[in-house]
XYZ file of C-alpha atoms in Angstrom:
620
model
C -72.705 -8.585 -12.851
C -71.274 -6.559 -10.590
C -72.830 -8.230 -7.278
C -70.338 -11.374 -8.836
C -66.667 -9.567 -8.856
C -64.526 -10.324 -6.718
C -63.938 -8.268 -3.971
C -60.248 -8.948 -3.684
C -59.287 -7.110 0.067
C -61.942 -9.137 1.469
C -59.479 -12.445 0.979
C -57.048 -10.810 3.443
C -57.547 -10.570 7.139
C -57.354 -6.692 8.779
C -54.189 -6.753 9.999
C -53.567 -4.598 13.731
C -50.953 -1.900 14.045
C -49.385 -4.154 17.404
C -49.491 -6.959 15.085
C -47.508 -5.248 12.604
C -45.016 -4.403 15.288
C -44.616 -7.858 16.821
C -44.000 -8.828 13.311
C -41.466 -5.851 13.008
C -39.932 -6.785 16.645
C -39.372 -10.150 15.597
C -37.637 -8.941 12.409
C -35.064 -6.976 14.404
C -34.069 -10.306 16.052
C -33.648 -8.828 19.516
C -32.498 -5.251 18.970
C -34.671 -2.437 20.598
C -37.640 -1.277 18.703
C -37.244 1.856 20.250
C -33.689 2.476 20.034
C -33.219 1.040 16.472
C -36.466 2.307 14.711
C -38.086 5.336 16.195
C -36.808 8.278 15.417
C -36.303 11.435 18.358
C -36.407 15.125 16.176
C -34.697 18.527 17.101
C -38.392 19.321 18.130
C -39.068 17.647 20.616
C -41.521 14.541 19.450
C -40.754 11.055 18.343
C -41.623 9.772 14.470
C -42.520 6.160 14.387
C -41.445 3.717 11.703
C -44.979 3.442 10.298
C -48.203 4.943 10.560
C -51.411 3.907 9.954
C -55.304 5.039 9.746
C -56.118 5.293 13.424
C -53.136 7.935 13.422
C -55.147 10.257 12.020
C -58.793 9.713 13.569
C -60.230 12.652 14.601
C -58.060 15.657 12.987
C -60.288 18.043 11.445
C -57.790 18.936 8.596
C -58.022 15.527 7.185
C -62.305 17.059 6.545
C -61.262 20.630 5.392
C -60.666 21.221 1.917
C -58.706 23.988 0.667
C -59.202 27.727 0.763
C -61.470 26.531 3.931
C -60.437 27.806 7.343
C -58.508 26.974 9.313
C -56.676 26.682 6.145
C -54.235 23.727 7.101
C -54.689 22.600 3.371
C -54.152 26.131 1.769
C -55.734 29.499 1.715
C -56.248 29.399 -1.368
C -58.028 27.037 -4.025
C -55.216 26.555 -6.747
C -51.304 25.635 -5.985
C -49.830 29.294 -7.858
C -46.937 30.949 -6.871
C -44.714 33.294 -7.463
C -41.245 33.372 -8.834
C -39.307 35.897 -7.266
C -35.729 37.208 -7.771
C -34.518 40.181 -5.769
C -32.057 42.740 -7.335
C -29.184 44.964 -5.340
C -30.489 48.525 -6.682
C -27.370 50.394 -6.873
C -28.171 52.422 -10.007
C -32.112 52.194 -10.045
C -31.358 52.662 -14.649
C -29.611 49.509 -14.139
C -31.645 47.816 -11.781
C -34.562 48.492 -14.389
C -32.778 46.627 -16.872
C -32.340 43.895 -15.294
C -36.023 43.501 -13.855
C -37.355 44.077 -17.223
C -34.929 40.907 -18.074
C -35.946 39.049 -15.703
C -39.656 39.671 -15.840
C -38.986 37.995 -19.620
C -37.914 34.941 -18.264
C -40.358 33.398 -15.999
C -39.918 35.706 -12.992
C -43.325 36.980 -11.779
C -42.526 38.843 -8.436
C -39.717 41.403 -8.016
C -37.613 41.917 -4.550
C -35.538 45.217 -4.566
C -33.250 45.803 -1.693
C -32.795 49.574 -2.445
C -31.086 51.772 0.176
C -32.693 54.833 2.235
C -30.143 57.097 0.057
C -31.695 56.091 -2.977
C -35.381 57.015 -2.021
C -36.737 59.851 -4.310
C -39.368 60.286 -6.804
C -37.200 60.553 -9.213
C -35.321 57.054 -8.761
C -39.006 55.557 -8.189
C -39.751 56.204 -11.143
C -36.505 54.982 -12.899
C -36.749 51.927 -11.317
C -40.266 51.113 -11.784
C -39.988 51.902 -16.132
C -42.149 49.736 -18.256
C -42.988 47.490 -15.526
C -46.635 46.571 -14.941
C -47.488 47.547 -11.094
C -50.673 45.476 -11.585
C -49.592 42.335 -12.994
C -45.784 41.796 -11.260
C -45.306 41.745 -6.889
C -43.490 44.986 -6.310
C -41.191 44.238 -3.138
C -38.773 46.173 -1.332
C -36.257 45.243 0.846
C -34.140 46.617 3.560
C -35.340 49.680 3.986
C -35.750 50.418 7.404
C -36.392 52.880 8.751
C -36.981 54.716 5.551
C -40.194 51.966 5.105
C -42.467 55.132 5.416
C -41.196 57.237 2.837
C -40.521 54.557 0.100
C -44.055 54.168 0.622
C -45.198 57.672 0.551
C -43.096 57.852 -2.896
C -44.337 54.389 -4.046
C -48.352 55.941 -3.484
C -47.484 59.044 -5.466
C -45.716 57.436 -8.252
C -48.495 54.757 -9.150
C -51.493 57.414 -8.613
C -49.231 59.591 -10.939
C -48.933 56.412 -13.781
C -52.772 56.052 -13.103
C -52.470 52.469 -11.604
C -55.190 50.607 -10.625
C -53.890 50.840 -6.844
C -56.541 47.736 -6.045
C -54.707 45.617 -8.132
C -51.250 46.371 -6.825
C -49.537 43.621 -4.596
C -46.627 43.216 -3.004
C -44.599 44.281 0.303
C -42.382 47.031 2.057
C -39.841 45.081 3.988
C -40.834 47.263 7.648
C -38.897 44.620 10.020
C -37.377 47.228 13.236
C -36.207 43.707 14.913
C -34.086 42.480 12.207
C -31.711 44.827 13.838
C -32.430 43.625 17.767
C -31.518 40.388 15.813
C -28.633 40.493 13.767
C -26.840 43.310 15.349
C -28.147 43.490 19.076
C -28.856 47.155 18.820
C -32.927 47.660 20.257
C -35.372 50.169 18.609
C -38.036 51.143 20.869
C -39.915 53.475 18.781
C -41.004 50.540 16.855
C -44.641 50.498 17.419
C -44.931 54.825 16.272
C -42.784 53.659 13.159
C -45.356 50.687 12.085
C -48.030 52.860 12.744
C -46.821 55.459 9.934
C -45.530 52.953 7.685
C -49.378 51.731 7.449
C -50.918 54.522 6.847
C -48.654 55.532 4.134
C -50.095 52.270 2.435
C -53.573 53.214 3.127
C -54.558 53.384 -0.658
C -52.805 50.302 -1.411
C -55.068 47.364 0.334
C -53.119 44.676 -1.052
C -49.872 45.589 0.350
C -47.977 43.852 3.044
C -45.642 46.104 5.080
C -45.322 44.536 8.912
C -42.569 41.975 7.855
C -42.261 38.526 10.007
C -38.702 37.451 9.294
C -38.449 34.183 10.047
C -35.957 33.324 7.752
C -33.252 34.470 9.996
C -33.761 32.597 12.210
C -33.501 29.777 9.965
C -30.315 31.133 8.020
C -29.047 30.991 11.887
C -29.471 27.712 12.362
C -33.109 27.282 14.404
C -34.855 24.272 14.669
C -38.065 24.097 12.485
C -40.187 23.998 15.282
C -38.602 27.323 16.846
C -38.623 28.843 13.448
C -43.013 28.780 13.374
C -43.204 28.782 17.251
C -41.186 32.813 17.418
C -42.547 33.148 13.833
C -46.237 33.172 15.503
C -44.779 35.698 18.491
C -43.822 37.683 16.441
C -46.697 37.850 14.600
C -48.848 38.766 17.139
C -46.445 41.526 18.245
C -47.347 43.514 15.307
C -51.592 42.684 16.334
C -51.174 43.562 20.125
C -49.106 46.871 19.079
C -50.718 47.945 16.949
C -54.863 46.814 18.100
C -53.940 48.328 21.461
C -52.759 51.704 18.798
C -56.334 51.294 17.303
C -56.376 50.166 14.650
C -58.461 47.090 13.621
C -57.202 43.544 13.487
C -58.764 43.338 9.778
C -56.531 46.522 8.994
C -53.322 44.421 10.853
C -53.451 41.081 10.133
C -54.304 42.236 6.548
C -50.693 43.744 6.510
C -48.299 41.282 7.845
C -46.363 39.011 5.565
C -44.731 35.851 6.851
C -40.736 35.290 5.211
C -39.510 31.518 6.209
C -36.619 29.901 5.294
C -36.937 26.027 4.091
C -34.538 23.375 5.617
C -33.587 20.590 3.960
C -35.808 18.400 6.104
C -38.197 17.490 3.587
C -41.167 16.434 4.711
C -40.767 18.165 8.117
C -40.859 21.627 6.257
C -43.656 20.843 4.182
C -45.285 19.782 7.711
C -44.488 23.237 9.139
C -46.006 25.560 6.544
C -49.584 23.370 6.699
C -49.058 24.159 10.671
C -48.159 27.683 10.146
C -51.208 28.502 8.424
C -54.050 26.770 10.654
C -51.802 28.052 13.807
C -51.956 32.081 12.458
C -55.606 31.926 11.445
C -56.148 30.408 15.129
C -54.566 33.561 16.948
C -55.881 36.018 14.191
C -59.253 34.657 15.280
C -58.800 35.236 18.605
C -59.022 38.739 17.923
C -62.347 38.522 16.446
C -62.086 39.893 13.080
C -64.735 41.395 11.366
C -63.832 39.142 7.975
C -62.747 35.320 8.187
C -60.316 36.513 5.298
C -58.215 38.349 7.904
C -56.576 35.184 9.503
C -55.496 34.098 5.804
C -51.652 34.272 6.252
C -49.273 35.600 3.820
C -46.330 33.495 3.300
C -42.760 33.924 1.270
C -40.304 31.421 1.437
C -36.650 31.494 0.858
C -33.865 28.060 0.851
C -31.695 27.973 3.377
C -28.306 29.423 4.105
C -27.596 27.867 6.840
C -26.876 24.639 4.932
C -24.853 26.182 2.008
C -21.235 25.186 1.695
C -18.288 26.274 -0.503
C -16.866 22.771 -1.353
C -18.871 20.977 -3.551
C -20.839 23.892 -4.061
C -23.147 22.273 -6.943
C -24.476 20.060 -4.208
C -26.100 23.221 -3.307
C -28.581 23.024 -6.018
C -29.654 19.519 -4.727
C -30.328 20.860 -1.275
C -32.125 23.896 -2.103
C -34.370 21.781 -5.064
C -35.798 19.619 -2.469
C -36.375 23.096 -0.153
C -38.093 24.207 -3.209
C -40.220 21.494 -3.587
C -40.802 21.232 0.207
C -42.450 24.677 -0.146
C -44.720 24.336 -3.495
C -45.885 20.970 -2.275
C -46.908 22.790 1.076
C -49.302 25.742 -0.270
C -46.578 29.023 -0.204
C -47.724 32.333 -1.761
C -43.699 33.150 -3.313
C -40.388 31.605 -3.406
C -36.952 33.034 -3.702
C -34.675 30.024 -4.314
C -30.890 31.459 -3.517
C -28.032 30.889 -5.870
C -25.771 28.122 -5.288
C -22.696 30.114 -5.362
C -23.928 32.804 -2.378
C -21.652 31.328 0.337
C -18.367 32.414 -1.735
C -19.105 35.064 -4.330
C -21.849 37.354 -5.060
C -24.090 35.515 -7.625
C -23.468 35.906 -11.248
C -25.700 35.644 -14.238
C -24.915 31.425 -14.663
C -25.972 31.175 -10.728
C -28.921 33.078 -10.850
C -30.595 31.825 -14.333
C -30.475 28.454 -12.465
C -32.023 29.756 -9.175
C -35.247 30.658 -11.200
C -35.049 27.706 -13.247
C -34.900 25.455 -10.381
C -38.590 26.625 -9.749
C -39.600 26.794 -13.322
C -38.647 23.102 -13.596
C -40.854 21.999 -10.886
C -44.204 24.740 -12.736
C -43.019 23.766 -16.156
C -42.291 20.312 -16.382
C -43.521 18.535 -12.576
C -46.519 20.542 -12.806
C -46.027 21.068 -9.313
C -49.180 24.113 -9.732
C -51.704 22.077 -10.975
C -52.598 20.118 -7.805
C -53.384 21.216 -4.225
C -51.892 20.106 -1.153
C -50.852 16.725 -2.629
C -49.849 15.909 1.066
C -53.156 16.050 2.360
C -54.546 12.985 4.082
C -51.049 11.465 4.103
C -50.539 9.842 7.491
C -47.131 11.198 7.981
C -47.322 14.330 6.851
C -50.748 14.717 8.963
C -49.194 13.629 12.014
C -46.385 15.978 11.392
C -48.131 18.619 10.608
C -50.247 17.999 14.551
C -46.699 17.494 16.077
C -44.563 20.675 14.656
C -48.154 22.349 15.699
C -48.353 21.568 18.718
C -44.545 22.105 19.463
C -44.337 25.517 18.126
C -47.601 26.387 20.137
C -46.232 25.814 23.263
C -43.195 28.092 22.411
C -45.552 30.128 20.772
C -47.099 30.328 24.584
C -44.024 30.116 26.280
C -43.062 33.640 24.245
C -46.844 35.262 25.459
C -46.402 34.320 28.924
C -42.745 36.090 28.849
C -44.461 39.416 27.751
C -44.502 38.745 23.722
C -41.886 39.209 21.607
C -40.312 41.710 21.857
C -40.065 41.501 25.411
C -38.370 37.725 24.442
C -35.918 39.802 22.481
C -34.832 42.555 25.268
C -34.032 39.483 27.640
C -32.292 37.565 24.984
C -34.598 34.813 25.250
C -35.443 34.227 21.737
C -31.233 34.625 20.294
C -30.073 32.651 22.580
C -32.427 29.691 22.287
C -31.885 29.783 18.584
C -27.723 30.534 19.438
C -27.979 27.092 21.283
C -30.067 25.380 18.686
C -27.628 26.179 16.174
C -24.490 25.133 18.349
C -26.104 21.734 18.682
C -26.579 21.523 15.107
C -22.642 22.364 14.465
C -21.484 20.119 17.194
C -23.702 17.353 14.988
C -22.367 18.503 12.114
C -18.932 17.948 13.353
C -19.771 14.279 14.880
C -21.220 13.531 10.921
C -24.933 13.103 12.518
C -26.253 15.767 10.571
C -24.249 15.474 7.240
C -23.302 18.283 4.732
C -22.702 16.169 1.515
C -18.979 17.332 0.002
C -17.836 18.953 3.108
C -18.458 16.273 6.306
C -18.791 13.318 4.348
C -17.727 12.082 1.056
C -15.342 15.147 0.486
C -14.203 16.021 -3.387
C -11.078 14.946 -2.466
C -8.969 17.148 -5.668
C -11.212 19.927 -5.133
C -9.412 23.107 -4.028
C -11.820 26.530 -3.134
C -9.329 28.972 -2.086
C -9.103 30.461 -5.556
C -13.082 30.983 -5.984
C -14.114 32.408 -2.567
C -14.605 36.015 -3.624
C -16.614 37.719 -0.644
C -14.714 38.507 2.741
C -15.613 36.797 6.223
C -17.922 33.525 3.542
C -17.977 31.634 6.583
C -20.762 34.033 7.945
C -24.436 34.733 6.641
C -24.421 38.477 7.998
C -22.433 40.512 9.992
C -23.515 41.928 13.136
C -21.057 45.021 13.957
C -24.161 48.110 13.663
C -22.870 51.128 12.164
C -24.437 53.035 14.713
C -22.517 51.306 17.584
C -21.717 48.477 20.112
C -24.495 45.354 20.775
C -27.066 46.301 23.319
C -28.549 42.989 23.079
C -27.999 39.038 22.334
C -27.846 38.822 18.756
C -27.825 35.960 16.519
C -24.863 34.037 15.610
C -25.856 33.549 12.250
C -22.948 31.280 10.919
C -23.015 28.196 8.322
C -22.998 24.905 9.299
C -20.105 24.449 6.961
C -18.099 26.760 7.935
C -15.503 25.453 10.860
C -15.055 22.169 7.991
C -14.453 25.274 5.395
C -11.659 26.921 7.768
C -9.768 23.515 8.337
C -9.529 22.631 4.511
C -8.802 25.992 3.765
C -5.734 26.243 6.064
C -4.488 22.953 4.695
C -5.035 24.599 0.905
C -2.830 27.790 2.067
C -0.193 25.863 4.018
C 3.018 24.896 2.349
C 2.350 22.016 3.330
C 0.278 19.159 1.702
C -0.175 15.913 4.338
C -0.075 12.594 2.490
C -2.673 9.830 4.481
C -1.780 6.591 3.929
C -4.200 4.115 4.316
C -2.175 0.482 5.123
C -5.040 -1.652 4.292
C -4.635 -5.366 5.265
C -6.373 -8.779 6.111
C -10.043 -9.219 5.955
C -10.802 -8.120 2.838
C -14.536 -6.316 3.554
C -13.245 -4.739 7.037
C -10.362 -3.248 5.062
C -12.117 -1.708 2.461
C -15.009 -0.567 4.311
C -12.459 0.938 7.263
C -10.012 2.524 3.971
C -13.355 4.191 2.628
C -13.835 5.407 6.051
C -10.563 6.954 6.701
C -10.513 8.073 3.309
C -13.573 10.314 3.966
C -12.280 10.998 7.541
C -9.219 12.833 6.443
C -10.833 13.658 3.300
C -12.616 16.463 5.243
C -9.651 18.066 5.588
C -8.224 18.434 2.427
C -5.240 15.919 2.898
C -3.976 14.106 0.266
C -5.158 10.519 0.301
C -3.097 7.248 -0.710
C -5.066 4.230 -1.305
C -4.239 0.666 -1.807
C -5.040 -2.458 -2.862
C -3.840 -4.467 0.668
C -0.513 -5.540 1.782
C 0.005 -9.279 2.655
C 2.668 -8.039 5.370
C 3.103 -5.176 7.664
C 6.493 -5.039 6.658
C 5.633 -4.010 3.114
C 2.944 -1.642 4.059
C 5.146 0.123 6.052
C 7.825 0.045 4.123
C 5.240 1.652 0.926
C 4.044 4.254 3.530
C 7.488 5.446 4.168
C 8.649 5.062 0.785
C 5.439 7.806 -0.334
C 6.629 10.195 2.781
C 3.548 9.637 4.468
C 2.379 11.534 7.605
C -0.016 9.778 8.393
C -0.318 6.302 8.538
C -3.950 4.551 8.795
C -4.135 0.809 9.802
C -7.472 -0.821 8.177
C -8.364 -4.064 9.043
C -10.730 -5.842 11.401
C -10.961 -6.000 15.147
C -9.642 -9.078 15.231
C -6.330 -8.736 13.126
C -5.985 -5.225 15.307
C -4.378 -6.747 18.593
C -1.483 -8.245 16.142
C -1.095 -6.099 13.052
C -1.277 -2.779 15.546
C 1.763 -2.740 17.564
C 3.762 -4.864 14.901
C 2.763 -1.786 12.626
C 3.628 1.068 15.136
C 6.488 -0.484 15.788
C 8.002 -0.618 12.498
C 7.114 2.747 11.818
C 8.893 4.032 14.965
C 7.587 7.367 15.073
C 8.501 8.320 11.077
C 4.598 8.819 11.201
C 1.568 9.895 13.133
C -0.033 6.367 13.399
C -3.878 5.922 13.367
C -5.994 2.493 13.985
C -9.667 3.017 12.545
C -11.764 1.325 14.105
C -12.873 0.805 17.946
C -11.608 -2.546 18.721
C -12.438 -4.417 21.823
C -7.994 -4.323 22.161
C -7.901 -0.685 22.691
C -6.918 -0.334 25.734
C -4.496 -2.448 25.253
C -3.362 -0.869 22.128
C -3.133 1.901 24.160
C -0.938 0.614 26.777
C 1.465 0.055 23.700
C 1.750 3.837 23.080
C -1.067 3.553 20.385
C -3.618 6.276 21.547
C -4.656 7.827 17.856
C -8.394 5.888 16.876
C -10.994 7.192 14.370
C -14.496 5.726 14.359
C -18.251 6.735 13.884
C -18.217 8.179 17.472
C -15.309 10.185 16.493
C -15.629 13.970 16.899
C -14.545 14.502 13.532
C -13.845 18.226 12.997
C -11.954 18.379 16.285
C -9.937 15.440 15.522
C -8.690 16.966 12.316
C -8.375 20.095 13.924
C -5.683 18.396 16.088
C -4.164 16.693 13.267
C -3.947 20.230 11.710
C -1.874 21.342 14.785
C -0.007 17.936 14.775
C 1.278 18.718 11.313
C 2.119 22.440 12.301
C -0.687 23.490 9.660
């Protein structure tokens, strides 16, 4: 009987991939495939419109399975992770409260950035009450150059509780170039410091101390393909140091931990860790370890600051969901998702239940755990994954041939590429190509944020003036994307005064309403006050509405047509009462402009320093 069904496919022709452009090409009725369809990233390769079988011929990951090396499709055989929440140990009784909290609702790893003061026994102990060493990830955070001796104390307080020191995981936060980084001051004794800081840990196999930082590079603003590609250097800094010290590459490579940030560039992110993983165990391997478990990488993953922005701050939560989900659907070993409110305040209790319920959601109720690498034979994401590879590996080479990483950092190589990433993605963010929902586009135009920004200089992710004195080095500029559209509304909240926009919509009905919506997102941006209408049927009367409102700016929207008349009849009638704005780019301009009119908004506007000048225009 079943020699009789129907085989349905076989009723359909195979169809080529150049006939489905043609077909595409003929679609577009004569625009440029090219131009119109295929997109050019930040990293360096194209992404077609479609992709199909033959895309994919020939890359071993599409054979692997996961857990299997190179590990592409996880290094592991389930999609687990952990739940992490860090806690600011400034009383380590208090701190202990709150972990204990926290470990009751749904957190499973622990991050405590505890300072070098508080390091004793006696706090250890405090800190670490009633909480199960073998069941929760123990982390800790900033410590510096006091990595050694929290770890010395960490040793002697679990022997002491008679842990089972095999089953303790977690991290020491040992990073010596998070300071060549943020604050440009260079620590050459690095290599002596790692050295103690795993030996301290000898007893504790499990335990990652040689931190990878990645993250801050992507809190300041790298591209994803620079993030992995310096990620990898650095990496291998900690395997030539320390191999060329002695020690094995098993011991090493068995210590580092990998900390990435997550962009909101879905699929690209989910692209990068799959590439991260079959990229480490390639250089691991290199090395020849004794144990094909060795070039199993370790990674943590954290959302993004670079992308968080004051106004419209619950937008945050959308941006660092999809981050979220970016990273479970790619294979990571812990998240940290950051509160939404971290750009203006320090989090409270609201922001931070919702942080760990942002990941519970996607465990609880997506059941995001219970399938591996979902993503896996996808022709996109494949292709990605090949294409962030191969990007990062040649800056990954690019860094070797320079002398490694550190090296890269003592020349400035490595800030300033990411400096000039991240200045690209601000000037983009201030032309509205890479858009900030709420703050570049589509503004909450009642919404005032003076009141609610709580922490001093919000603009900025960290500072970089060092205690211990003046930059040496390059350092990262580690600003949000947000931030020059924050400073421009926020000096239009504090000034005394409150510009009116209004928008003197007339004749074609669609041009008008699409160029009002414009303009009213344009100045929106700002923080101006915006006055809508319905359409005028003369000049006369829209002018004579616009004065009547004490207007200071005056926005004509209509078409391109209707410009070369309505224009100068407009700016004529207003006679200077009002700055006087044409949206558009009509074919009349120059003309328009021979008329005096030389103030135009459009898509190829520069819009933050447009409003910048209308800021100075109106003495604000």
């Amino acid at each position: 009987m079943a020699n009789n069904r129907e085989k349905l496919f076989d009723q359909f022709p195979p169809i080529s991939t150049q006939e489905w452009k043609e077909k595409v090409i003929a679609d577009l009725k004569g625009a440029d495939f090219e131009k119109k369809l295929v997109w050019r990233t930040n990293e360096g390769f194209n992404v077609q419109p479609m992709y199909r079988t033959e895309d994919i011929a020939g890359m071993d990951s599409v054979n692997s399975l996961p857990g299997e090396y190179p590990y592409v499709r996880g290094t592991k055989c389930n999609n687990e992770w952990l739940i992490r929440q860090d806690i600011e140990v400034e009383n380590p009784q208090e701190a202990n409260r709150k972990a204990l909290e926290l470990l009751g609702k749904g957190v499973t790893s622990l991050g405590f950035k505890i300072g070098k003061d508080l390091i004793s026994r006696e706090n250890i102990s405090l800190l670490l009450k009633g909480i199960n060493a073998e069941k929760v990830e123990l982390n800790f955070l900033s410590c510096g150059k006091a990595s050694a001796e929290i770890a010395k104390v960490l040793v002697s307080y679990l022997k002491a509780e008679g842990v089972d020191l095999n089953a303790v995981k977690g991290s020491i936060n040992f990073d010596p170039f998070k300071r060549i980084l943020n604050h440009g001051c260079n620590v050459p004794q690095y290599v002596e410091m790692a050295e103690q800081v795993v030996k301290e840990v000898t007893e504790l196999p499990h335990y990652r101390v040689l931190m990878v930082d990645a993250a801050m590079l992507n809190n300041a603003g790298s591209y994803i393909s620079q993030e992995l590609g310096f990620a990898l250097a650095w990496g291998n800094e900690w395997l030539t140091a320390l191999t060329d010290k002695g020690l094995s590459v098993d011991e090493v490579a068995s210590r580092i931990k990998f900390n990435f940030g997550i962009s909101s560039n879905y699929f690209m992110e989910i692209a990068k860790f799959r590439a991260a993983r079959m990229l480490w165990a390639q250089i691991v391997s290199a090395y020849k370890p004794a144990k094909e478990c060795a070039t199993k990488i370790k990674m943590h993953a954290q959302t993004s600051q670079f992308n968080m922005t004051i106004y419209d701050a619950y937008v945050n939560l959308l941006r660092s969901q999809t981050e979220t989900m970016s990273a479970t659907l790619a294979g990571v070993d812990s998240i940290t998702v950051t509160p939404f409110d971290i750009a203006y305040k320090h989090p409270d209790d609201f922001s931070e239940r919702i942080a760990r319920n942002q990941q519970l959601l996607l465990k609880e109720e997506s059941h995001f755990n219970k399938i591996v690498d979902p993503a896996g034979g996808s022709y996109y994401i494949e292709t990605l994954t090949a294409s962030i590879a191969e990007e990062a590996w040649k800056l990954f080479l690019e860094v070797e041939v320079a002398g490694g990483f550190y090296a890269a950092l003592q020349t400035g190589f490595v800030q300033n590429a990411v400096n000039a990433s991240a200045d690209a993605r601000r000037t983009a963010i201030a032309r509205r190509k890479e858009v900030l929902l709420g703050t570049n586009q589509y503004p909450k135009l009642q919404e005032t944020a003076h009141e609610k920004v709580e922490k001093e200089a919000a603009h900025s992710c960290c500072c970089h003036q060092d205690k211990e004195g003046a930059p040496e080095l390059p350092f990262l500029h580690t600003v949000r994307g947000a931030s020059d559209f924050e400073a421009l509304r926020l000096a239009t909240e504090k000034s005394t005064k409150s510009p009116k926009v209004f928008l003197l919509t007339i004749g074609n009905l669609a041009m008008r309403l699409a160029r009002a919506q414009f303009s009213e997102n344009f100045f929106g941006c700002a923080g101006y006050e915006i006055i809508d209408n319905l359409g005028f049927e003369t000049v006369q009367a829209g002018i004579d509405a616009a004065l009547k409102a004490k207007a200071d700016i005056v926005v004509l929207c209509s078409s391109d047509d209707e410009y070369a008349m309505l224009a100068p009849e407009a700016y004529k009638l207003l006679d200077g009462k009002a700055i006087f704005v044409v949206a558009g780019a009509p074919e009349c301009t120059e003309a328009l402009k021979a008329q005096g009119i030389t103030r135009f908004i459009n898509v190829r506007s520069n819009v933050l320093e447009t409003l910048k000048k209308y800021n100075t225009l109106l003495s604000i």
